[in-house]
C-alpha positions as a printed NumPy array, in Angstrom:
array([[ -5.435,  -6.108,   4.991],
       [ -7.644,  -6.569,   8.693],
       [ -8.167,  -3.785,  10.768],
       [ -5.691,  -5.924,  13.471],
       [ -2.341,  -5.927,  10.786],
       [ -2.945,  -2.079,  10.442],
       [ -2.459,  -1.942,  14.428],
       [  0.06 ,  -4.383,  14.062],
       [  1.924,  -2.225,  11.849],
       [  1.297,   0.919,  13.258],
       [  2.228,  -0.193,  17.03 ],
       [  5.361,  -1.674,  15.311],
       [  6.551,   1.422,  13.289],
       [  5.728,   3.97 ,  16.685],
       [  7.695,   1.249,  18.727],
       [ 10.836,   1.829,  16.636],
       [ 10.506,   5.51 ,  14.937],
       [ 10.162,   6.732,  19.356],
       [ 12.664,   4.438,  19.958],
       [ 15.037,   5.544,  17.879],
       [ 15.018,   8.593,  18.788],
       [ 15.174,   8.128,  22.435],
       [ 18.536,   6.233,  22.285],
       [ 20.288,   9.277,  20.017],
       [ 23.035,  10.247,  22.159],
       [ 25.118,  13.625,  21.308],
       [ 23.484,  14.385,  17.371],
       [ 24.024,  17.715,  18.066],
       [ 27.973,  16.955,  17.045],
       [ 29.065,  15.567,  13.517],
       [ 31.26 ,  13.233,  15.445],
       [ 28.042,  12.074,  17.432],
       [ 25.335,  12.322,  14.81 ],
       [ 27.677,   9.825,  11.849],
       [ 29.645,   7.929,  13.919],
       [ 28.121,   7.74 ,  17.218],
       [ 30.64 ,   9.196,  18.912],
       [ 32.605,   5.397,  18.09 ],
       [ 30.405,   3.927,  21.043],
       [ 28.762,   0.985,  20.459],
       [ 28.869,  -2.522,  21.176],
       [ 30.196,  -5.01 ,  18.781],
       [ 27.444,  -6.785,  18.494],
       [ 24.428,  -3.884,  17.501],
       [ 27.19 ,  -2.822,  14.665],
       [ 27.152,  -6.708,  13.757],
       [ 23.623,  -6.796,  13.504],
       [ 23.791,  -3.284,  11.982],
       [ 26.086,  -4.637,   8.689],
       [ 23.58 ,  -7.518,   8.185],
       [ 20.792,  -4.829,   8.525],
       [ 21.914,  -2.937,   5.936],
       [ 21.575,  -6.081,   3.43 ],
       [ 18.642,  -7.554,   4.681],
       [ 16.384,  -5.128,   3.893],
       [ 13.081,  -5.452,   1.911],
       [ 14.58 ,  -6.478,  -0.737],
       [ 15.904,  -9.695,   0.565],
       [ 12.444, -10.667,   1.43 ],
       [ 10.387,  -9.449,  -1.73 ],
       [ 13.578, -10.409,  -4.087],
       [ 15.216, -13.393,  -2.661],
       [ 12.165, -15.044,  -1.746],
       [ 10.806, -14.142,  -5.09 ],
       [ 14.189, -15.24 ,  -6.457],
       [ 13.66 , -18.785,  -4.641],
       [ 10.344, -19.559,  -6.222],
       [ 11.725, -18.952,  -9.638],
       [ 15.191, -20.33 ,  -9.336],
       [ 15.632, -22.49 ,  -6.304],
       [ 18.028, -22.134,  -3.702],
       [ 21.353, -21.556,  -6.86 ],
       [ 20.827, -17.406,  -6.215],
       [ 23.033, -18.793,  -1.771],
       [ 26.47 , -19.202,  -4.458],
       [ 26.376, -15.381,  -4.762],
       [ 27.268, -15.002,  -0.863],
       [ 30.337, -17.873,  -1.252],
       [ 32.686, -15.658,  -1.917],
       [ 31.38 , -13.525,   1.772],
       [ 32.999, -15.251,   5.033],
       [ 36.098, -15.032,   3.048],
       [ 35.701, -11.453,   2.333],
       [ 34.58 , -10.532,   5.899],
       [ 37.76 , -12.488,   6.997],
       [ 40.428, -10.469,   5.287],
       [ 38.65 ,  -7.034,   5.773],
       [ 38.751,  -7.707,   9.977],
       [ 42.382,  -8.022,   9.613],
       [ 42.777,  -5.306,   7.209],
       [ 40.774,  -2.366,   6.682],
       [ 39.554,  -2.341,   9.721],
       [ 41.927,  -1.016,  11.765],
       [ 43.388,   1.075,   9.147],
       [ 40.688,   3.082,   9.137],
       [ 40.051,   3.404,  12.591],
       [ 43.611,   4.032,  13.321],
       [ 43.181,   6.704,   9.853],
       [ 40.781,   8.467,  12.36 ],
       [ 38.826,   9.845,   9.268],
       [ 34.648,   9.872,   8.938],
       [ 34.844,   8.498,   5.017],
       [ 36.341,   5.705,   3.651],
       [ 37.65 ,   8.163,   0.713],
       [ 39.188,  10.659,   3.142],
       [ 42.532,   8.53 ,   3.349],
       [ 42.327,   9.038,  -0.613],
       [ 43.95 ,  12.181,  -0.236],
       [ 45.785,  11.656,   2.545],
       [ 47.14 ,   8.79 ,   0.571],
       [ 47.19 ,  10.307,  -2.914],
       [ 45.517,  13.732,  -3.892],
       [ 41.73 ,  15.291,  -3.713],
       [ 41.091,  14.543,  -6.851],
       [ 41.341,  10.581,  -6.257],
       [ 39.637,  11.334,  -2.974],
       [ 36.687,  13.896,  -4.938],
       [ 36.544,  11.435,  -7.633],
       [ 35.905,   7.918,  -5.582],
       [ 33.505,   9.683,  -3.352],
       [ 31.067,  10.944,  -6.558],
       [ 30.895,   7.69 ,  -7.517],
       [ 30.283,   5.989,  -4.06 ],
       [ 27.255,   8.558,  -4.423],
       [ 26.525,   7.69 ,  -6.954],
       [ 26.28 ,   3.883,  -7.604],
       [ 24.862,   4.219,  -3.366],
       [ 22.098,   6.975,  -4.621],
       [ 21.195,   4.388,  -7.456],
       [ 21.281,   1.443,  -5.252],
       [ 18.926,   3.513,  -2.266],
       [ 16.477,   4.012,  -5.205],
       [ 15.66 ,  -0.045,  -5.32 ],
       [ 15.585,  -0.341,  -1.486],
       [ 12.614,   2.207,  -1.592],
       [ 11.092,   0.223,  -4.83 ],
       [ 10.941,  -3.023,  -2.69 ],
       [  8.282,  -2.523,   0.027],
       [  6.773,   0.084,  -2.334],
       [  5.793,  -3.052,  -4.344],
       [  4.037,  -4.252,  -1.35 ],
       [  2.251,  -1.744,  -0.51 ],
       [  1.188,  -0.972,  -3.979],
       [ -0.403,  -4.349,  -3.894],
       [ -1.769,  -4.476,   0.039],
       [ -2.97 ,  -0.186,  -0.722],
       [ -3.915,  -0.646,  -4.671],
       [ -1.914,   2.849,  -4.556],
       [ -0.384,   3.857,  -7.728],
       [  3.277,   3.326,  -7.388],
       [  4.716,   6.596,  -7.728],
       [  2.71 ,   7.477,  -4.375],
       [  3.516,   4.775,  -2.453],
       [  7.41 ,   5.166,  -3.189],
       [  7.079,   9.083,  -1.903],
       [  4.601,   7.053,   0.941],
       [  7.917,   5.557,   2.004],
       [ 11.062,   7.525,   0.998],
       [ 10.333,  11.305,   2.312],
       [  9.123,   9.88 ,   6.179],
       [ 12.233,   7.827,   5.981],
       [ 14.088,  10.872,   5.292],
       [ 12.09 ,  13.031,   7.564],
       [ 13.001,  10.313,  10.246],
       [ 17.349,   9.785,   9.138],
       [ 17.357,  13.614,   9.39 ],
       [ 16.178,  14.095,  13.097],
       [ 18.041,  11.234,  14.039],
       [ 21.65 ,  10.109,  13.711],
       [ 24.195,   7.189,  12.738],
       [ 23.46 ,   5.507,  16.346],
       [ 19.45 ,   5.607,  16.158],
       [ 19.921,   3.326,  12.077],
       [ 21.931,   1.425,  14.561],
       [ 19.282,   0.326,  16.957],
       [ 16.836,   0.011,  14.611],
       [ 18.637,  -2.264,  12.833],
       [ 19.18 ,  -4.376,  15.724],
       [ 14.465,  -4.486,  16.339],
       [ 14.293,  -5.119,  12.789],
       [ 16.363,  -7.594,  12.617],
       [ 15.24 ,  -9.524,  15.36 ],
       [ 10.582,  -9.326,  13.725],
       [ 12.164,  -9.542,  10.381],
       [ 13.163, -13.36 ,  11.407],
       [ 10.174, -13.5  ,  13.135],
       [  8.506, -12.99 ,   9.907],
       [ 10.146, -15.604,   7.992],
       [  9.629, -17.442,  10.176],
       [  6.086, -16.895,  10.427],
       [  5.527, -17.806,   7.15 ],
       [  7.477, -21.035,   7.217],
       [  5.259, -22.395,   9.323],
       [  2.425, -21.195,   7.502],
       [  3.615, -22.048,   4.351],
       [  4.769, -26.282,   5.729],
       [  0.755, -25.959,   7.926],
       [ -0.309, -25.148,   4.227],
       [  0.496, -28.581,   2.857],
       [ -2.377, -31.04 ,   2.198],
       [ -2.36 , -33.516,   5.592],
       [ -0.845, -36.235,   3.686],
       [  1.866, -34.424,   1.812],
       [  5.12 , -34.563,   3.812],
       [  7.43 , -31.454,   4.057],
       [ 10.113, -34.316,   1.924],
       [  7.496, -35.103,  -0.294],
       [  6.94 , -31.588,  -0.755],
       [ 11.015, -30.67 ,  -1.294],
       [ 11.454, -34.131,  -4.102],
       [  9.127, -31.841,  -6.036],
       [ 10.936, -28.504,  -5.68 ],
       [ 14.338, -30.972,  -6.308],
       [ 12.708, -32.115,  -9.38 ],
       [ 12.703, -28.701, -11.465],
       [ 15.924, -28.271,  -9.887],
       [ 14.693, -25.828,  -7.788],
       [ 16.87 , -27.825,  -4.157],
       [ 20.07 , -27.038,  -6.359],
       [ 22.16 , -25.298,  -4.748],
       [ 25.404, -25.694,  -6.333],
       [ 26.317, -25.124, -10.237],
       [ 30.402, -26.021, -10.262],
       [ 30.205, -24.715, -14.195],
       [ 32.86 , -22.441, -14.371],
       [ 30.676, -20.1  , -17.396],
       [ 31.772, -16.434, -17.813],
       [ 27.894, -16.426, -18.569],
       [ 26.11 , -17.458, -15.973],
       [ 25.537, -15.415, -12.884],
       [ 25.049, -17.945, -10.434],
       [ 28.081, -20.516, -10.333],
       [ 29.915, -21.633,  -7.171],
       [ 32.968, -19.801,  -9.414],
       [ 31.142, -16.713,  -9.939],
       [ 30.416, -16.782,  -5.775],
       [ 33.372, -17.023,  -5.085],
       [ 35.654, -15.259,  -7.089],
       [ 33.401, -12.98 ,  -8.626],
       [ 31.22 , -11.782,  -5.177],
       [ 34.754, -12.282,  -3.302],
       [ 35.664,  -8.957,  -5.127],
       [ 31.914,  -7.611,  -4.968],
       [ 32.1  ,  -8.577,  -0.732],
       [ 35.342,  -6.608,  -0.708],
       [ 34.487,  -3.686,  -2.196],
       [ 30.962,  -3.593,  -0.578],
       [ 32.143,  -4.041,   2.895],
       [ 35.587,  -2.635,   2.43 ],
       [ 34.836,   0.417,  -0.301],
       [ 31.08 ,   1.554,   0.701],
       [ 31.162,   4.019,   3.159],
       [ 27.59 ,   2.61 ,   4.121],
       [ 28.676,  -0.674,   5.093],
       [ 32.334,   1.176,   5.882],
       [ 30.308,   3.829,   8.332],
       [ 29.147,   1.151,  10.283],
       [ 31.88 ,  -0.417,  12.073],
       [ 33.239,   3.082,  12.145],
       [ 31.28 ,   3.456,  15.298],
       [ 31.993,   0.393,  16.481],
       [ 34.127,   1.201,  20.085],
       [ 37.617,  -0.625,  18.998],
       [ 39.316,  -2.153,  15.979],
       [ 38.531,  -5.317,  17.501],
       [ 34.85 ,  -4.713,  18.322],
       [ 34.806,  -3.926,  14.614],
       [ 35.882,  -7.404,  13.368],
       [ 33.875,  -8.633,  15.66 ],
       [ 30.549,  -7.157,  14.217],
       [ 32.076,  -8.358,  10.528],
       [ 32.665, -11.937,  11.654],
       [ 29.208, -11.947,  12.612],
       [ 27.903, -11.48 ,   9.008],
       [ 30.873, -13.884,   7.931],
       [ 29.161, -16.873,  10.084],
       [ 25.382, -15.762,   9.581],
       [ 24.821, -14.483,   6.265],
       [ 25.245, -17.324,   4.258],
       [ 22.357, -19.914,   6.998],
       [ 20.082, -17.054,   7.035],
       [ 20.238, -16.291,   3.383],
       [ 19.272, -20.08 ,   2.472],
       [ 16.458, -19.754,   4.878],
       [ 15.211, -17.008,   3.   ],
       [ 15.504, -18.57 ,  -0.32 ],
       [ 13.597, -21.494,   0.962],
       [ 11.221, -19.425,   2.629],
       [ 10.866, -19.035,  -2.17 ],
       [ 11.228, -22.11 ,  -2.485],
       [  8.355, -23.621,  -0.501],
       [  5.88 , -20.859,  -1.779],
       [  6.574, -22.964,  -4.925],
       [  5.363, -26.074,  -3.657],
       [  2.75 , -24.363,  -1.757],
       [  1.277, -23.559,  -4.982],
       [  1.311, -27.026,  -6.198],
       [ -1.673, -27.68 ,  -4.391],
       [ -3.259, -23.972,  -3.584],
       [ -4.374, -22.846,  -7.005],
       [ -1.989, -19.421,  -8.008],
       [ -2.456, -16.48 ,  -9.812],
       [ -1.656, -16.349, -13.247],
       [ -0.064, -13.324, -12.561],
       [  0.448, -12.596,  -9.411],
       [  0.813,  -8.503,  -9.491],
       [ -3.714,  -7.692,  -9.95 ],
       [ -2.878,  -4.178, -11.076],
       [ -1.198,  -5.624, -14.39 ],
       [ -3.677,  -8.058, -14.223],
       [ -6.869,  -5.938, -14.713],
       [ -4.829,  -3.553, -16.931],
       [ -5.378,  -6.945, -19.619],
       [ -8.506,  -7.207, -18.669],
       [ -9.149,  -3.805, -19.76 ],
       [ -7.4  ,  -3.937, -23.166],
       [ -7.681,  -5.601, -26.046],
       [ -5.972,  -8.54 , -25.264],
       [ -8.195,  -9.913, -22.733],
       [ -9.794, -12.346, -25.004],
       [ -6.222, -13.504, -25.933],
       [ -6.083, -13.348, -21.752],
       [ -9.046, -15.393, -21.342],
       [ -7.913, -17.673, -23.189],
       [ -4.867, -18.18 , -21.271],
       [ -6.144, -18.9  , -18.059],
       [ -8.096, -21.258, -19.172],
       [ -5.05 , -23.194, -20.215],
       [ -2.878, -21.783, -17.194],
       [ -6.144, -23.392, -15.175],
       [ -5.7  , -27.072, -17.472],
       [ -1.905, -27.424, -16.367],
       [ -2.688, -26.417, -13.223],
       [ -4.85 , -29.58 , -12.695],
       [ -2.672, -31.605, -14.968],
       [  0.463, -30.932, -12.623],
       [ -1.141, -31.076,  -9.19 ],
       [ -2.65 , -34.749, -10.476],
       [  1.276, -35.362, -11.735],
       [  2.118, -34.196,  -8.344],
       [ -0.905, -36.721,  -6.301],
       [  0.484, -39.6  ,  -8.511],
       [  4.2  , -39.163,  -7.502],
       [  3.251, -38.064,  -3.96 ],
       [  1.226, -42.048,  -3.922],
       [  3.585, -43.48 ,  -5.712],
       [  6.507, -42.159,  -2.884],
       [  4.283, -43.526,  -0.087],
       [  4.218, -47.609,  -2.381],
       [  8.139, -46.953,  -2.918],
       [  7.589, -47.755,  -6.578],
       [ 10.317, -46.645,  -8.285],
       [  9.248, -46.942, -12.005],
       [  5.849, -45.591, -10.72 ],
       [  7.842, -42.806,  -9.113],
       [  9.915, -41.957, -12.288],
       [  6.82 , -41.655, -14.882],
       [  5.183, -39.419, -12.736],
       [  8.542, -37.184, -12.031],
       [  8.536, -36.935, -15.661],
       [  5.113, -36.307, -16.165],
       [  5.45 , -33.519, -13.383],
       [  8.208, -31.723, -14.994],
       [  6.283, -31.541, -18.297],
       [  3.11 , -30.176, -16.891],
       [  5.531, -27.49 , -14.61 ],
       [  7.278, -26.634, -18.048],
       [  3.505, -26.173, -19.041],
       [  2.308, -23.921, -16.667],
       [  5.704, -21.934, -16.857],
       [  5.658, -21.535, -20.386],
       [  1.438, -19.788, -20.137],
       [  2.878, -17.422, -17.538],
       [  5.491, -16.491, -19.959],
       [  2.851, -15.753, -22.876],
       [  0.901, -13.901, -19.982],
       [  3.512, -12.028, -19.328],
       [  4.05 , -10.707, -22.767],
       [  0.715,  -9.609, -22.78 ],
       [  1.534,  -7.577, -20.297],
       [  4.726,  -6.332, -21.551],
       [  2.493,  -5.721, -24.891],
       [ -0.561,  -4.022, -23.258],
       [  2.419,  -2.444, -20.817],
       [  4.508,  -0.809, -22.918],
       [  7.326,  -2.095, -20.644],
       [  9.871,  -4.892, -22.247],
       [ 11.488,  -4.962, -18.797],
       [  8.28 ,  -5.888, -16.466],
       [  8.781,  -8.606, -14.425],
       [  6.05 , -10.73 , -12.614],
       [  8.868, -12.209, -10.042],
       [  8.807,  -9.078,  -7.265],
       [  5.054,  -9.73 ,  -6.958],
       [  5.471, -13.768,  -5.537],
       [  6.072, -13.779,  -1.904],
       [  4.123, -10.078,  -0.85 ],
       [  0.756, -11.709,  -2.833],
       [  1.149, -15.191,  -0.699],
       [  1.391, -12.666,   2.657],
       [ -1.253, -10.857,   2.198],
       [ -4.146, -13.676,  -0.066],
       [ -2.649, -16.689,   2.268],
       [ -1.578, -15.814,   5.874],
       [ -3.658, -15.225,   8.894],
       [ -4.499, -12.034,   9.925],
       [ -2.513, -10.748,  12.921],
       [  0.444, -12.272,  10.762],
       [ -0.207, -10.342,   7.9  ],
       [  0.806,  -7.805,  10.268],
       [  3.865,  -8.727,  11.436],
       [  5.363,  -9.875,   8.023],
       [  4.13 ,  -6.357,   6.557],
       [  5.876,  -4.891,   9.772],
       [  9.057,  -6.62 ,   9.721],
       [  8.958,  -5.38 ,   5.791],
       [  8.202,  -1.915,   6.363],
       [ 11.076,  -1.336,   9.456],
       [ 13.629,  -2.937,   6.977],
       [ 12.929,  -0.266,   4.725],
       [ 12.993,   2.308,   6.941],
       [ 16.14 ,   1.199,   8.657],
       [ 18.236,   0.222,   5.35 ],
       [ 16.89 ,   3.369,   3.972],
       [ 17.946,   4.987,   6.644],
       [ 21.184,   3.577,   6.796],
       [ 21.633,   4.846,   2.966],
       [ 20.923,   8.315,   3.38 ],
       [ 22.724,   8.768,   6.084],
       [ 26.227,   7.269,   4.593],
       [ 25.203,   9.802,   1.068],
       [ 24.606,  12.551,   3.372],
       [ 27.958,  11.798,   5.342],
       [ 30.171,  11.638,   1.831],
       [ 28.149,  14.813,   0.654],
       [ 29.228,  16.696,   3.637],
       [ 32.81 ,  15.518,   4.769],
       [ 33.879,  14.792,   0.958],
       [ 32.439,  17.618,  -0.656],
       [ 30.709,  20.234,   1.189],
       [ 33.83 ,  20.525,   3.807],
       [ 36.443,  20.605,   1.681],
       [ 35.802,  22.605,  -0.781],
       [ 33.162,  24.796,   0.235],
       [ 33.166,  25.458,   4.373],
       [ 36.281,  24.364,   5.638],
       [ 35.756,  25.62 ,   9.293],
       [ 32.398,  25.862,  10.347],
       [ 30.704,  25.083,  13.806],
       [ 28.896,  21.416,  14.379],
       [ 25.257,  23.081,  14.073],
       [ 26.091,  24.459,  11.032],
       [ 27.242,  20.754,   9.701],
       [ 24.875,  19.031,  10.822],
       [ 22.202,  21.094,   8.766],
       [ 23.981,  20.783,   5.971],
       [ 23.619,  16.758,   6.765],
       [ 19.865,  17.245,   7.013],
       [ 19.383,  18.802,   4.563],
       [ 21.686,  16.661,   2.152],
       [ 19.527,  13.575,   3.58 ],
       [ 16.955,  15.694,   1.765],
       [ 17.892,  15.627,  -1.588],
       [ 19.521,  11.637,  -1.154],
       [ 15.65 ,  10.929,   0.022],
       [ 14.037,  12.398,  -3.063],
       [ 16.381,  11.365,  -5.561],
       [ 15.872,   7.343,  -4.156],
       [ 12.331,   7.824,  -4.274],
       [ 12.702,   9.166,  -7.931],
       [ 14.824,   5.613,  -8.984],
       [ 12.634,   3.725,  -7.585],
       [  9.589,   4.923,  -9.479],
       [ 12.131,   3.069, -12.602],
       [ 13.537,   0.399, -10.099],
       [ 10.305,  -1.284, -10.532],
       [ 10.232,  -1.988, -14.121],
       [ 13.862,  -4.112, -14.106],
       [ 13.538,  -7.468, -13.021],
       [ 14.449,  -9.476,  -9.208],
       [ 14.734,  -6.564,  -7.194],
       [ 17.52 ,  -8.245,  -5.504],
       [ 19.188,  -8.518,  -9.265],
       [ 19.266,  -4.843,  -9.92 ],
       [ 20.971,  -3.521,  -7.052],
       [ 23.746,  -5.833,  -7.101],
       [ 24.019,  -4.928, -10.744],
       [ 23.824,  -1.761, -10.108],
       [ 26.68 ,  -2.018,  -7.257],
       [ 28.709,  -4.513,  -9.748],
       [ 28.969,  -1.764, -11.85 ],
       [ 31.294,   0.5  ,  -9.508],
       [ 32.404,  -1.764,  -7.05 ],
       [ 35.136,  -3.231,  -8.407],
       [ 36.535,  -0.221,  -9.595],
       [ 36.225,   0.915,  -5.886],
       [ 38.422,  -1.471,  -4.123],
       [ 40.87 ,  -1.25 ,  -7.116],
       [ 41.969,   2.441,  -5.902],
       [ 41.816,   1.298,  -2.231],
       [ 44.337,  -2.177,  -3.539],
       [ 46.133,   0.525,  -4.604],
       [ 46.198,   3.105,  -1.492],
       [ 46.59 ,   0.262,   1.127],
       [ 48.41 ,  -2.935,  -0.879],
       [ 51.694,  -0.7  ,  -2.539],
       [ 53.827,   2.189,  -2.256],
       [ 54.297,   2.078,  -5.356],
       [ 51.244,   4.443,  -6.526],
       [ 51.277,   7.862,  -6.85 ],
       [ 47.637,  10.093,  -7.105],
       [ 47.906,  10.195, -11.272],
       [ 48.426,   6.549, -11.136],
       [ 45.061,   6.095,  -9.246],
       [ 42.92 ,   8.503, -11.089],
       [ 43.782,   7.267, -14.031],
       [ 43.567,   3.537, -13.124],
       [ 40.13 ,   4.821, -11.976],
       [ 38.715,   6.381, -14.952],
       [ 39.661,   2.415, -17.234],
       [ 38.035,   0.917, -14.602],
       [ 35.233,   2.332, -15.043],
       [ 36.027,   2.166, -18.777],
       [ 36.414,  -1.064, -19.131],
       [ 33.309,  -2.081, -17.235],
       [ 30.993,  -0.367, -18.89 ],
       [ 32.803,  -1.525, -22.098],
       [ 32.269,  -4.942, -20.633],
       [ 28.914,  -4.365, -19.892],
       [ 27.617,  -3.034, -23.026],
       [ 29.2  ,  -4.473, -25.724],
       [ 29.678,  -7.81 , -23.946],
       [ 25.929,  -8.532, -22.022],
       [ 26.28 , -12.28 , -21.959],
       [ 28.889, -12.013, -19.849],
       [ 27.378, -12.261, -15.903],
       [ 27.628,  -8.378, -13.59 ],
       [ 29.541, -10.632, -10.964],
       [ 32.143, -10.556, -13.015],
       [ 32.128,  -7.246, -13.148],
       [ 33.859,  -6.432,  -9.783],
       [ 36.917,  -9.129, -10.933],
       [ 37.445,  -6.367, -14.643],
       [ 37.332,  -3.424, -12.288],
       [ 39.697,  -4.212,  -9.939],
       [ 42.237,  -6.07 , -11.376],
       [ 41.925,  -2.867, -14.828],
       [ 42.625,  -0.165, -11.978],
       [ 44.941,  -2.039, -10.653],
       [ 47.336,  -3.143, -13.45 ],
       [ 46.982,   1.008, -14.671],
       [ 47.282,   2.264, -11.611],
       [ 50.82 ,   0.497, -11.611],
       [ 50.731,   1.14 , -15.034],
       [ 50.762,   5.244, -15.265],
       [ 52.661,   5.116, -11.567],
       [ 55.623,   3.525, -13.52 ],
       [ 55.701,   5.789, -15.951],
       [ 55.812,   8.786, -14.657],
       [ 58.123,   7.408, -11.939],
       [ 57.944,   8.923,  -9.266],
       [ 55.63 ,   8.366,  -6.092],
       [ 52.724,  10.034,  -4.161],
       [ 53.942,  12.712,  -1.649],
       [ 50.958,  11.99 ,   0.617],
       [ 52.004,   9.307,   4.014],
       [ 52.995,   5.642,   3.115],
       [ 51.159,   3.556,   3.33 ],
       [ 49.448,   1.818,   6.64 ],
       [ 50.105,   5.778,   8.362],
       [ 47.681,   7.389,   9.991],
       [ 46.114,  11.095,   9.442],
       [ 47.083,  13.542,  12.41 ]])
């Protein structure tokens, strides 16, 4: 990168850290450190809720998803508005009345300690894994920009973020989220402008989107009902609904966000912000990936978007095969470009027959190009021994660093890094909260000064930062990062949601019933995931909540007694 780009990155990160620390208030008290004394305005909390999702994964993984598959990934979020509406009138006021630090504290009030401990433990496992993926996304970018080893890059991102989180608190994290949302949106807009201006003068945006549509990338809706396809209208509406209910209603990283709001009403408003804005914003980011595809119709793309793997293949015994593939790739690109030009000319003449014939030739050439790239990826797998390698995570970073103008590269990198640091900080803060409140304070030191718990919280943050770095090194080899993080979550979230359905939705469930139901739900999800891998991970959320609820109620009925805890809807002292 140019020196100006580095200056932009450095200036922004210094501003974010300095301003975040300056805004930290009452961080010497546990309630201030974890909940900001419930003093934050709804719009800041709402932006923080969105920012926790709108991380570097969104830019790296979702744009890559748009490049490869088009807009259909947006269906994943169709259950979100319904989930936010349900949660805003149920869970938000409920947790505020319960006066808890973590969502899992209430489960001990309602059921027993073992149910609270198991649910919190599952949260720590799921969120610890997901946090590692969030570290991995910007690490991919740095490894390309700086040519660093990926492990070194992961540590360079994860460790400083852990230190920043230790010094700050949830208030500093929230205000950092507000700034990173503004900058990341500015970065996306800048990328779209560059992509549009990068098209040839005689090719309009409508022409470019036509080409994307001819390959299926503009098809946002798929109304087929199938358990084996991840991105359909029904999997997003039903499976996505349960995932979003679980994530925003049972995951401490999100519950902690709206517990910092001034009142239940402001907490509800913060969630409804996401209900209105998330799908349009996600569609814009996916469209950015689609525009990267159209940009590379007239500008030759690399056969492999990861230069490190390309160099490894060139230096291996597969070098001659790779060279032959490059020749075929160049020819396929020229054939596709020629076909695209023919279609563009036919469209300008309004010659329907020529458009149809040219489009058929274009899609055939595009399929040939994709097949050659797949063969190159196979060579990478053979050389590296990594059967899970996927080039998709490197598409957008490569475009940013090789095609965007000086200065805007720095803005884009700054946006991605700010998003990563803010999201990682939020995750680490919630992991530390659950660790200290649900385990350390509950089982080791029930009564200690706030200063003691803050020291333990900072130590827990450091430990989780190291765990996240370890997961990150592995996660980059698993495929599309946006899918990986949701796969991790879907393995746990449905079962966690089932426990809260038992706790809040019925007075018949007992602690033992909820505990056994949770174990049964996790077992059912694990069985389906490993025995029937063709079933989309989104349906794991539905399976988890149904099994936990059914087994929990069944066991409770067999035991024939109610929980000795508080009735649903009761608040804690």
